[in-house]
């Protein structure tokens, strides 16, 4: 049985329906990528899993339990941590203080501590007393990832961690993924960079207009199929 599933997951913002019955599976120790154009519903899917948007109880299952109706703090306490789109650091707090915030929602001992997060991203050790605002975009993203890791999550949700970063910085950040997997997390990455998604993921889901339009292992998906699933068959 997969570690986490969504079944017939729907989401609305007022009258606007953003998700129309999304089914995804995340296996234990698996990394999946969600790709899709702007507005496809990727962030809404992450928010729905994380409990920021509430659902029917059985729309999201984690480790055998129905969690779809639980609030975000309870889902975080169960071990689902999110690296939100746009990083959302506390600018007046130091790097170290931002990292420690990750432990408030779930006090779970495990591989990840201030020391091991700084081993993963050594620049954060040098900057640990600097305010969040004094960091580059890539360093801020490292703090956002580190903050999520501090809860020793079983599932890590990463929403567009490469957005707005230079290719060399993106490479540095994605270099951390094997260590995150080795520490026991299953990972969902939302990525607009298709090549990056295919490189990092065991399986890929493509979304368009609130629906999954394609899924499979990276080597099973042709470029044409991905293009059609991403943009629609008529473009
Ligand atoms: N807070 C919101 N209120 C109203 N509509 C929203 C809100 N957030 C997202 N949407 C809409 O929901 C759809 C999916 O958005 P989103 O999940 O952010 O897509 P993606 O992350 O794939 O770019 C878009 O049409 C977007 O405009
Ligand atoms: Mg988004």
Coordinates of C-alpha atoms and ligand atoms in Angstrom, one line a residue:
X1 CA 0.0 0.0 0.0
X2 CA 1.3 3.5 -0.8
X3 CA 2.4 5.7 2.0
X4 CA 0.2 8.6 0.8
X5 CA -2.6 8.7 -1.6
X6 CA -5.1 11.2 -2.9
X7 CA -8.4 9.9 -4.3
X8 CA -11.0 12.0 -6.1
X9 CA -9.4 15.1 -4.5
X10 CA -11.3 18.2 -5.4
X11 CA -10.5 21.8 -4.3
X12 CA -12.3 25.1 -4.6
X13 CA -11.5 28.7 -4.0
X14 CA -15.0 30.1 -3.5
X15 CA -16.9 29.4 -6.7
X16 CA -13.8 28.6 -8.6
X17 CA -12.9 24.9 -8.8
X18 CA -9.2 24.3 -9.0
X19 CA -9.0 20.5 -8.7
X20 CA -11.3 18.0 -10.4
X21 CA -10.7 14.6 -8.8
X22 CA -6.9 14.1 -8.5
X23 CA -5.6 10.7 -7.7
X24 CA -1.9 10.3 -6.9
X25 CA 0.1 7.7 -5.0
X26 CA 3.4 8.2 -3.2
X27 CA 5.2 5.0 -2.1
X28 CA 7.5 4.6 0.8
X29 CA 11.0 6.0 -0.1
X30 CA 9.7 7.1 -3.5
X31 CA 10.2 10.5 -5.1
X32 CA 7.4 11.7 -7.4
X33 CA 7.3 14.9 -9.4
X34 CA 4.2 17.0 -10.3
X35 CA 4.7 19.0 -13.4
X36 CA 2.4 21.3 -15.2
X37 CA 2.0 24.9 -16.5
X38 CA 1.2 27.9 -14.3
X39 CA -2.3 27.6 -12.9
X40 CA -2.5 23.8 -13.4
X41 CA -3.3 23.3 -9.8
X42 CA 0.0 22.0 -8.4
X43 CA 0.2 24.3 -5.4
X44 CA -3.5 23.7 -4.7
X45 CA -2.7 19.9 -4.6
X46 CA 0.2 20.5 -2.2
X47 CA -2.0 22.7 0.0
X48 CA -4.7 20.1 0.0
X49 CA -2.3 17.3 1.1
X50 CA -0.8 19.6 3.8
X51 CA -4.2 20.5 5.2
X52 CA -4.0 24.1 4.3
X53 CA -7.1 23.4 2.2
X54 CA -9.5 20.9 3.9
X55 CA -11.1 18.0 2.1
X56 CA -13.3 15.0 2.6
X57 CA -11.5 12.7 5.1
X58 CA -11.0 9.9 2.6
X59 CA -9.6 12.2 -0.1
X60 CA -6.1 11.9 1.4
X61 CA -4.8 8.9 3.1
X62 CA -1.4 8.8 4.9
X63 CA 0.0 5.6 6.4
X64 CA -3.4 4.0 6.4
X65 CA -5.3 6.9 8.1
X66 CA -7.8 9.2 6.5
X67 CA -6.3 12.7 6.9
X68 CA -8.1 14.7 4.3
X69 CA -10.2 16.6 6.8
X70 CA -7.4 17.3 9.3
X71 CA -6.1 20.8 9.8
X72 CA -2.5 21.7 8.8
X73 CA -1.0 21.5 12.2
X74 CA -2.2 17.9 12.8
X75 CA -1.0 16.8 9.4
X76 CA 2.4 18.4 10.1
X77 CA 2.5 16.6 13.5
X78 CA 1.9 13.3 11.6
X79 CA 5.0 13.9 9.6
X80 CA 4.1 15.7 6.4
X81 CA 6.2 18.8 5.9
X82 CA 5.9 21.4 3.2
X83 CA 8.5 23.7 1.6
X84 CA 6.0 26.3 0.4
X85 CA 6.1 28.1 -2.9
X86 CA 8.0 31.4 -2.3
X87 CA 9.9 30.0 0.7
X88 CA 8.0 32.1 3.3
X89 CA 10.9 32.7 5.7
X90 CA 10.6 35.0 8.7
X91 CA 12.7 37.9 7.5
X92 CA 13.5 39.3 10.9
X93 CA 14.7 36.0 12.3
X94 CA 18.1 34.5 11.9
X95 CA 18.9 31.5 9.7
X96 CA 19.1 29.4 12.9
X97 CA 15.8 30.7 14.3
X98 CA 14.1 30.0 11.0
X99 CA 15.4 26.5 11.0
X100 CA 14.2 25.9 14.6
X101 CA 10.7 27.0 13.6
X102 CA 10.5 23.7 11.8
X103 CA 10.7 21.8 15.0
X104 CA 7.7 23.5 16.6
X105 CA 5.0 21.6 14.7
X106 CA 6.5 18.2 15.3
X107 CA 9.1 17.3 17.9
X108 CA 10.4 14.2 16.3
X109 CA 14.0 13.0 16.8
X110 CA 15.7 11.6 13.8
X111 CA 18.5 12.3 11.4
X112 CA 17.8 16.0 10.9
X113 CA 19.1 18.5 13.5
X114 CA 20.7 22.0 13.2
X115 CA 24.0 20.2 12.7
X116 CA 22.9 17.8 10.0
X117 CA 21.0 20.4 8.1
X118 CA 24.1 22.6 8.1
X119 CA 26.1 19.6 6.9
X120 CA 23.7 19.3 4.0
X121 CA 23.9 23.0 3.2
X122 CA 27.2 24.2 4.7
X123 CA 26.7 27.8 3.7
X124 CA 23.9 27.9 6.3
X125 CA 26.4 27.2 9.1
X126 CA 28.4 30.3 8.0
X127 CA 25.2 32.3 7.9
X128 CA 23.5 30.9 10.9
X129 CA 23.3 34.2 12.8
X130 CA 22.4 36.3 9.7
X131 CA 18.8 37.5 9.2
X132 CA 16.8 35.7 6.5
X133 CA 16.8 38.9 4.4
X134 CA 20.6 38.9 4.2
X135 CA 20.6 35.7 2.1
X136 CA 20.6 35.1 -1.6
X137 CA 17.5 33.4 -3.1
X138 CA 19.3 30.0 -3.2
X139 CA 20.3 30.3 0.4
X140 CA 16.8 31.3 1.4
X141 CA 15.6 28.2 -0.4
X142 CA 18.1 26.1 1.5
X143 CA 16.7 27.5 4.8
X144 CA 13.1 26.7 3.7
X145 CA 14.1 23.1 2.9
X146 CA 16.1 22.8 6.1
X147 CA 13.2 24.2 8.2
X148 CA 10.9 21.5 6.8
X149 CA 13.6 18.8 7.4
X150 CA 13.9 19.9 11.1
X151 CA 10.6 18.1 11.8
X152 CA 12.1 14.9 10.5
X153 CA 9.2 14.4 8.1
X154 CA 8.1 11.1 6.5
X155 CA 6.8 13.0 3.5
X156 CA 8.4 16.2 2.2
X157 CA 6.4 18.4 -0.1
X158 CA 8.6 20.8 -2.2
X159 CA 6.7 23.4 -4.2
X160 CA 8.8 24.9 -7.0
X161 CA 12.0 25.0 -5.1
X162 CA 13.9 26.0 -8.2
X163 CA 11.8 29.0 -9.1
X164 CA 13.8 32.1 -9.9
X165 CA 17.1 30.5 -9.1
X166 CA 20.2 30.3 -11.4
X167 CA 20.9 26.8 -12.9
X168 CA 24.0 26.3 -10.9
X169 CA 22.1 27.1 -7.7
X170 CA 19.3 24.7 -8.7
X171 CA 21.9 22.0 -9.2
X172 CA 23.2 22.6 -5.7
X173 CA 19.8 22.4 -4.2
X174 CA 18.8 19.2 -6.0
X175 CA 22.1 17.6 -4.9
X176 CA 20.5 17.4 -1.5
X177 CA 17.7 15.1 -2.6
X178 CA 19.6 11.8 -2.2
X179 CA 20.6 12.6 1.4
X180 CA 17.0 13.6 2.1
X181 CA 15.8 10.2 0.7
X182 CA 18.5 8.4 2.6
X183 CA 17.3 9.9 5.9
X184 CA 13.9 8.2 5.2
X185 CA 11.7 10.8 3.6
X186 CA 9.4 10.2 0.7
X187 CA 9.3 13.3 -1.5
X188 CA 6.8 15.1 -3.8
X189 CA 8.5 17.8 -5.9
X190 CA 6.4 20.3 -7.8
X191 CA 8.6 21.5 -10.7
X192 CA 8.0 23.6 -13.9
X193 CA 11.4 22.5 -15.1
X194 CA 10.5 19.2 -16.9
X195 CA 14.1 18.0 -17.3
X196 CA 14.8 18.5 -13.6
X197 CA 11.6 16.7 -12.7
X198 CA 12.4 13.8 -14.9
X199 CA 15.9 13.6 -13.5
X200 CA 14.9 13.5 -9.9
X201 CA 11.7 11.5 -9.8
X202 CA 10.9 7.8 -9.8
X203 CA 7.5 8.7 -11.3
X204 CA 6.0 11.8 -12.8
X205 CA 2.5 13.2 -12.8
X206 CA 1.5 15.9 -15.3
X207 CA -1.4 18.2 -14.4
X208 CA -3.4 20.5 -16.6
X209 CA -6.4 22.6 -15.6
X210 CA -6.9 20.8 -12.3
X211 CA -6.6 17.2 -13.6
X212 CA -3.8 14.7 -13.9
X213 CA -3.3 14.3 -17.7
X214 CA -0.4 11.9 -17.7
X215 CA 1.6 9.8 -15.3
X216 CA 4.4 7.2 -15.4
X217 CA 8.1 6.6 -14.9
X218 CA 10.4 9.1 -16.6
X219 CA 11.6 6.6 -19.2
X220 CA 8.1 5.6 -20.1
X221 CA 7.0 9.1 -21.1
X222 CA 7.8 10.4 -24.6
X223 CA 8.5 14.1 -25.0
X224 CA 5.4 14.4 -27.2
X225 CA 3.2 12.8 -24.6
X226 CA 4.6 15.2 -21.9
X227 CA 4.1 18.2 -24.2
X228 CA 0.5 17.2 -24.9
X229 CA -0.2 16.6 -21.2
X230 CA 1.4 19.9 -20.3
X231 CA 0.0 22.2 -22.8
X232 CA -3.0 20.3 -24.3
X233 CA -3.0 18.3 -27.5
X234 CA -4.0 21.2 -29.8
X235 CA -1.1 23.6 -29.1
Ligands
LIG1 N1 -6.2 31.8 -3.2 C1 -6.8 31.6 -4.4 N2 -8.0 32.2 -4.7 C2 -8.6 32.0 -5.9 N3 -8.1 31.2 -6.9 C3 -6.9 30.7 -6.7 C4 -6.2 30.8 -5.5 N4 -5.0 30.2 -5.5 C5 -5.0 29.6 -6.8 N5 -6.1 29.9 -7.5 C6 -6.4 29.5 -8.8 O1 -6.4 28.1 -8.8 C7 -5.8 27.6 -10.0 C8 -4.6 26.7 -9.6 O2 -3.7 27.5 -9.0 P1 -2.3 26.8 -8.4 O3 -2.7 25.7 -7.6 O4 -1.6 27.9 -7.7 O5 -1.6 26.4 -9.7 P2 0.0 26.1 -10.0 O6 0.6 25.9 -8.7 O7 0.0 24.9 -10.8 O8 0.5 27.3 -10.8 C9 -5.4 28.8 -10.8 O9 -6.4 29.1 -11.8 C10 -5.3 29.9 -9.8 O10 -5.6 31.1 -10.4
LIG2 MG1 2.2 26.9 -7.8

